[in-house]
Coordinates of C-alpha atoms and ligand atoms in Angstrom, one line a residue:
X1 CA 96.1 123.0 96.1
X2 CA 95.3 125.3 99.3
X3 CA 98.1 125.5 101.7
X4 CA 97.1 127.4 105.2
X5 CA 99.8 128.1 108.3
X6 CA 98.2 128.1 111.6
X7 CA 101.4 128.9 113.0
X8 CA 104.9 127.0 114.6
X9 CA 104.6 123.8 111.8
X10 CA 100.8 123.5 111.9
X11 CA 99.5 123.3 108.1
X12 CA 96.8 122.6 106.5
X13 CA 97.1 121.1 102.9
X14 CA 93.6 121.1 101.1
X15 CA 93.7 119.0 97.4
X16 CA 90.5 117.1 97.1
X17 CA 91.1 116.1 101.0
X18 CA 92.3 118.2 103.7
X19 CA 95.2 116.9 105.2
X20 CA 96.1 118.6 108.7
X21 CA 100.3 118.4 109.7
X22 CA 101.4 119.4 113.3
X23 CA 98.0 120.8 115.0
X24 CA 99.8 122.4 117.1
X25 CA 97.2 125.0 118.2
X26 CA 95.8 125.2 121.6
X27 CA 98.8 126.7 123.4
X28 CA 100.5 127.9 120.2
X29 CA 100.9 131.8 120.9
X30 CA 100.1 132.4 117.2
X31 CA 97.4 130.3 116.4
X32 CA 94.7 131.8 114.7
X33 CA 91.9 129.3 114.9
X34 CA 90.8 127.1 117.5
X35 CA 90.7 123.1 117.5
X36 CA 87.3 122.8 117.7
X37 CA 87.1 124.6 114.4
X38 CA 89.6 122.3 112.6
X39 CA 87.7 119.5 110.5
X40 CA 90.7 117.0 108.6
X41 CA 90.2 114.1 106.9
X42 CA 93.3 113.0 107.9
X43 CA 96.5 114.4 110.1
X44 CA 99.8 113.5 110.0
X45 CA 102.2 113.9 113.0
X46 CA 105.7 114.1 112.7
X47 CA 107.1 113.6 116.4
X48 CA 105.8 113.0 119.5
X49 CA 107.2 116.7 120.7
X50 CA 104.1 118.4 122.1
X51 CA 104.5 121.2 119.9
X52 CA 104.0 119.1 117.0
X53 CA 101.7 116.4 118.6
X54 CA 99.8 119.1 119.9
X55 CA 96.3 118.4 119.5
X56 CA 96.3 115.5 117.4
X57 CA 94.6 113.4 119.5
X58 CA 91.5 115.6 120.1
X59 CA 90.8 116.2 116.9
X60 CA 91.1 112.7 115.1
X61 CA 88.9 111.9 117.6
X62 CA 86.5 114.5 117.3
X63 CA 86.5 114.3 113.3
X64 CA 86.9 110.4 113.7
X65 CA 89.6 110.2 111.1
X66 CA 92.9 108.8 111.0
X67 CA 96.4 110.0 112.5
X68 CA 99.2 108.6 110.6
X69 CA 102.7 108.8 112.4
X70 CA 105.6 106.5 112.8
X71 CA 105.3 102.8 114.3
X72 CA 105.7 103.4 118.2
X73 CA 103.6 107.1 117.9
X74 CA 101.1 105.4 116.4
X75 CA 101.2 102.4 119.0
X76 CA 101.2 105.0 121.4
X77 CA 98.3 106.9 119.7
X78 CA 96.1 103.5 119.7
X79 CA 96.6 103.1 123.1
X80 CA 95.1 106.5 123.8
X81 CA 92.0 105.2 121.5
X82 CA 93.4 107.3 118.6
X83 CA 92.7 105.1 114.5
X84 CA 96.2 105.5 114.2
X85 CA 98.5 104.2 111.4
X86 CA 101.6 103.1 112.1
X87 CA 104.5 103.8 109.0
X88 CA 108.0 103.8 108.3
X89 CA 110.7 106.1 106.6
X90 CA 110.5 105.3 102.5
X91 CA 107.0 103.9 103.2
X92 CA 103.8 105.6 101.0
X93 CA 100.7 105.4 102.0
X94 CA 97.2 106.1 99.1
X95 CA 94.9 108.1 101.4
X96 CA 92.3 108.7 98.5
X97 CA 94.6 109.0 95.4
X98 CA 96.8 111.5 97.2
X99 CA 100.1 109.9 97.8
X100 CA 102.2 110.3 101.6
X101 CA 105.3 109.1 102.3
X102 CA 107.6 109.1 105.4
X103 CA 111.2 110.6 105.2
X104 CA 113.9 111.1 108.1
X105 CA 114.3 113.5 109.8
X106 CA 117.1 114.4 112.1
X107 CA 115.8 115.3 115.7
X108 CA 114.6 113.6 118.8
X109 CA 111.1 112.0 119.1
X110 CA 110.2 111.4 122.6
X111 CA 106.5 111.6 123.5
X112 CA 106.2 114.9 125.6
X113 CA 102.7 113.5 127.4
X114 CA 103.5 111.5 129.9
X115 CA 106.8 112.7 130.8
X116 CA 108.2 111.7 128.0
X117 CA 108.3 108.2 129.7
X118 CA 107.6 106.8 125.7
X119 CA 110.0 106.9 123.3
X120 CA 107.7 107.8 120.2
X121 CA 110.3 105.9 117.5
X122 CA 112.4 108.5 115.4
X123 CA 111.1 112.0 113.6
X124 CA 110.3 112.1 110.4
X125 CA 109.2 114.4 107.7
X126 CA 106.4 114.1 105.0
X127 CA 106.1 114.1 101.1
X128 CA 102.5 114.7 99.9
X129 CA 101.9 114.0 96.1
X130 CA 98.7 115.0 95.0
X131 CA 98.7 117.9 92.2
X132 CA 101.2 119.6 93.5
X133 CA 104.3 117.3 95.2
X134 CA 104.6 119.1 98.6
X135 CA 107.9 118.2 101.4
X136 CA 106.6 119.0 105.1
X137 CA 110.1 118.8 106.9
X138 CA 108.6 118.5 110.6
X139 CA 111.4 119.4 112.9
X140 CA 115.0 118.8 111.8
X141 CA 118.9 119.6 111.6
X142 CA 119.8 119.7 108.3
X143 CA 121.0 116.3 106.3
X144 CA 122.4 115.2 103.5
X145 CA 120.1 112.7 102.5
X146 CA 117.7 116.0 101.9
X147 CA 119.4 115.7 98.4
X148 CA 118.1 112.2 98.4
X149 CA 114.4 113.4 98.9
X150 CA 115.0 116.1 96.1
X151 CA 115.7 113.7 93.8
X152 CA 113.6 110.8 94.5
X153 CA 110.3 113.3 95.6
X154 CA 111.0 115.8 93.3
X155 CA 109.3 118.3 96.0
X156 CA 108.2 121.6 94.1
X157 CA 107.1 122.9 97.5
X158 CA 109.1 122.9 101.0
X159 CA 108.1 123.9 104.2
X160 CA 111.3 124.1 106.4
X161 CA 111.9 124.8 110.2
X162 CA 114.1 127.9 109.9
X163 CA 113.9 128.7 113.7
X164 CA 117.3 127.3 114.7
X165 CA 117.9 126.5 118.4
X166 CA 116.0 123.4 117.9
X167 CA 115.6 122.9 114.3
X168 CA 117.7 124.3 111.3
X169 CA 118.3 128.1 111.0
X170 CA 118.2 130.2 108.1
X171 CA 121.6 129.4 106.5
X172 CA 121.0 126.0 106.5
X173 CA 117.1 126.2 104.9
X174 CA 119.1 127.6 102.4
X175 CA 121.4 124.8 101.9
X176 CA 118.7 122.5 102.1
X177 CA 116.2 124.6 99.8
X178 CA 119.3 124.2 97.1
X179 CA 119.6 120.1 98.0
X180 CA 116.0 119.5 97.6
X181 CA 115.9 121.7 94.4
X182 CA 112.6 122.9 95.7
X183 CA 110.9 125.9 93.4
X184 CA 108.7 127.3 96.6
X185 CA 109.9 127.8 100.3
X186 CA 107.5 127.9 102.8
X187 CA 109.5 128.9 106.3
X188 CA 107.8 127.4 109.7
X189 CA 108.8 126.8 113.3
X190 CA 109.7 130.1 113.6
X191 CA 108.8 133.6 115.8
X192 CA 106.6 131.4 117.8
X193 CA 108.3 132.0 121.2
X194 CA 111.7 133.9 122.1
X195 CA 114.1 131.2 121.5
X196 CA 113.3 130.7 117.5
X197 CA 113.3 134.2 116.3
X198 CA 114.2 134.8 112.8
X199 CA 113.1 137.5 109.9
X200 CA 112.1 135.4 107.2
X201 CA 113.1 138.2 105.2
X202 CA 116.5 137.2 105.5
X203 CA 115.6 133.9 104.1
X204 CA 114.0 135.2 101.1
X205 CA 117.3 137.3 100.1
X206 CA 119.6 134.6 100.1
X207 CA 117.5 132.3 98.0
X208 CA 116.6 135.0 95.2
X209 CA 117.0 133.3 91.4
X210 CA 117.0 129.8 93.6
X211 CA 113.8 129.3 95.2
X212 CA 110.7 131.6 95.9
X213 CA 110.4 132.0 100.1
X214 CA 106.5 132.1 100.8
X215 CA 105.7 133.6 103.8
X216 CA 102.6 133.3 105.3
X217 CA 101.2 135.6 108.0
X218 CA 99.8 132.7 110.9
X219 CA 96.0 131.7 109.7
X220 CA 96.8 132.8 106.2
X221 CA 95.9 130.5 103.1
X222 CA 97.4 130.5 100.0
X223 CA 96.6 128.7 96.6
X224 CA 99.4 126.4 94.6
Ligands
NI1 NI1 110.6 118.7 118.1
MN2 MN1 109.3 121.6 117.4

């Protein structure tokens, strides 16, 4: 399994298929890659935040693939023309033998296009189960329930916000590296503007002999 960061919470996980998370990328200060460049065969949004939505709907279009999202996203998505599938938290969906399942996740959801005038449902997180099992945590406080995923998902890798101010901070990724019971970190939504700066560093030290941090330079791909 290929895991790339383009930055903020924009991944790209390649097993077989390569599922796109987040394209947050044209206005993302670092993004390394343009849209136009991106080619999915699926993308999975976790809220309707435009950092997060970001260029979702371009680039399903462009690649004619699917965006999968929660219920009102996705009816939101449709009505912008957008093959988008609708799910719900605990739901799993087979995109080619590759499992993806909706968690919570605890955050606002509003739909920043259009002035936030729809309400774009509830946040949520992802599990991806194809030869690795890999927890894409979108943006979110920390829960309890993160224990929950651990032992239901059995996630082996975990890419957490660490940013704080609008996500989790450092000290709790590390609570919630040790809930999940998650061997690899990967830390994102972070250093991308002035308000979430963090030295990932900092991370890595405090989970030494728990979890392994993996910190990718923005653009950088790494192999599972
Ligand atoms: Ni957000
Ligand atoms: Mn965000």
């Amino acid at each position: 399994m290929k895991i790339t960061w383009y930055g903020h919470s924009a991944v790209m996980v390649e097993d077989k298929k390569k599922i796109l998370i987040d394209p947050f990328i044209e206005g993302n200060p670092t993004a390394t890659v343009r849209k136009e460049e991106l080619h999915p065969d699926i993308i999975l949004v976790t809220h309707g935040h435009g950092d997060h939505l970001g260029n979702a709907i371009e680039i399903s279009k462009k690649n004619d693939i699917k965006v999968v999202a929660i219920y009102e996203l996705a009816e939101y998505l449709s009505s912008k023309g957008v093959d988008a599938l609708g799910m719900n938290y605990s739901g799993t969906f087979d995109f080619n033998g590759i499992e993806i399942s909706m968690v919570y996740a605890l955050h606002t959801a509003g739909i920043s296009e259009d002035n936030f005038q729809h309400s774009g449902g509830l946040p949520c997180g992802f599990i991806i189960k194809g030869s690795k099992i890999v927890y894409h945590a979108g943006d979110t406080g920390i829960f309890g329930d993160m224990e929950l995923i651990g032992k239901l998902y059995k996630p082996e890798i975990s890419m957490l916000p660490i940013g704080g101010f609008f996500t989790m901070g450092i000290s709790e990724a590390v609570l919630a590296a040790k809930m999940l019971n998650t061997k690899y970190v990967i830390p994102i939504h972070y250093n991308t503007f002035d308000l979430i700066r963090q030295n990932p560093e900092d991370l890595k030290k405090k989970l030494e002999g728990i979890a392994n941090v993996i910190i990718f330079k923005p653009g950088e791909t790494k192999e599972f």
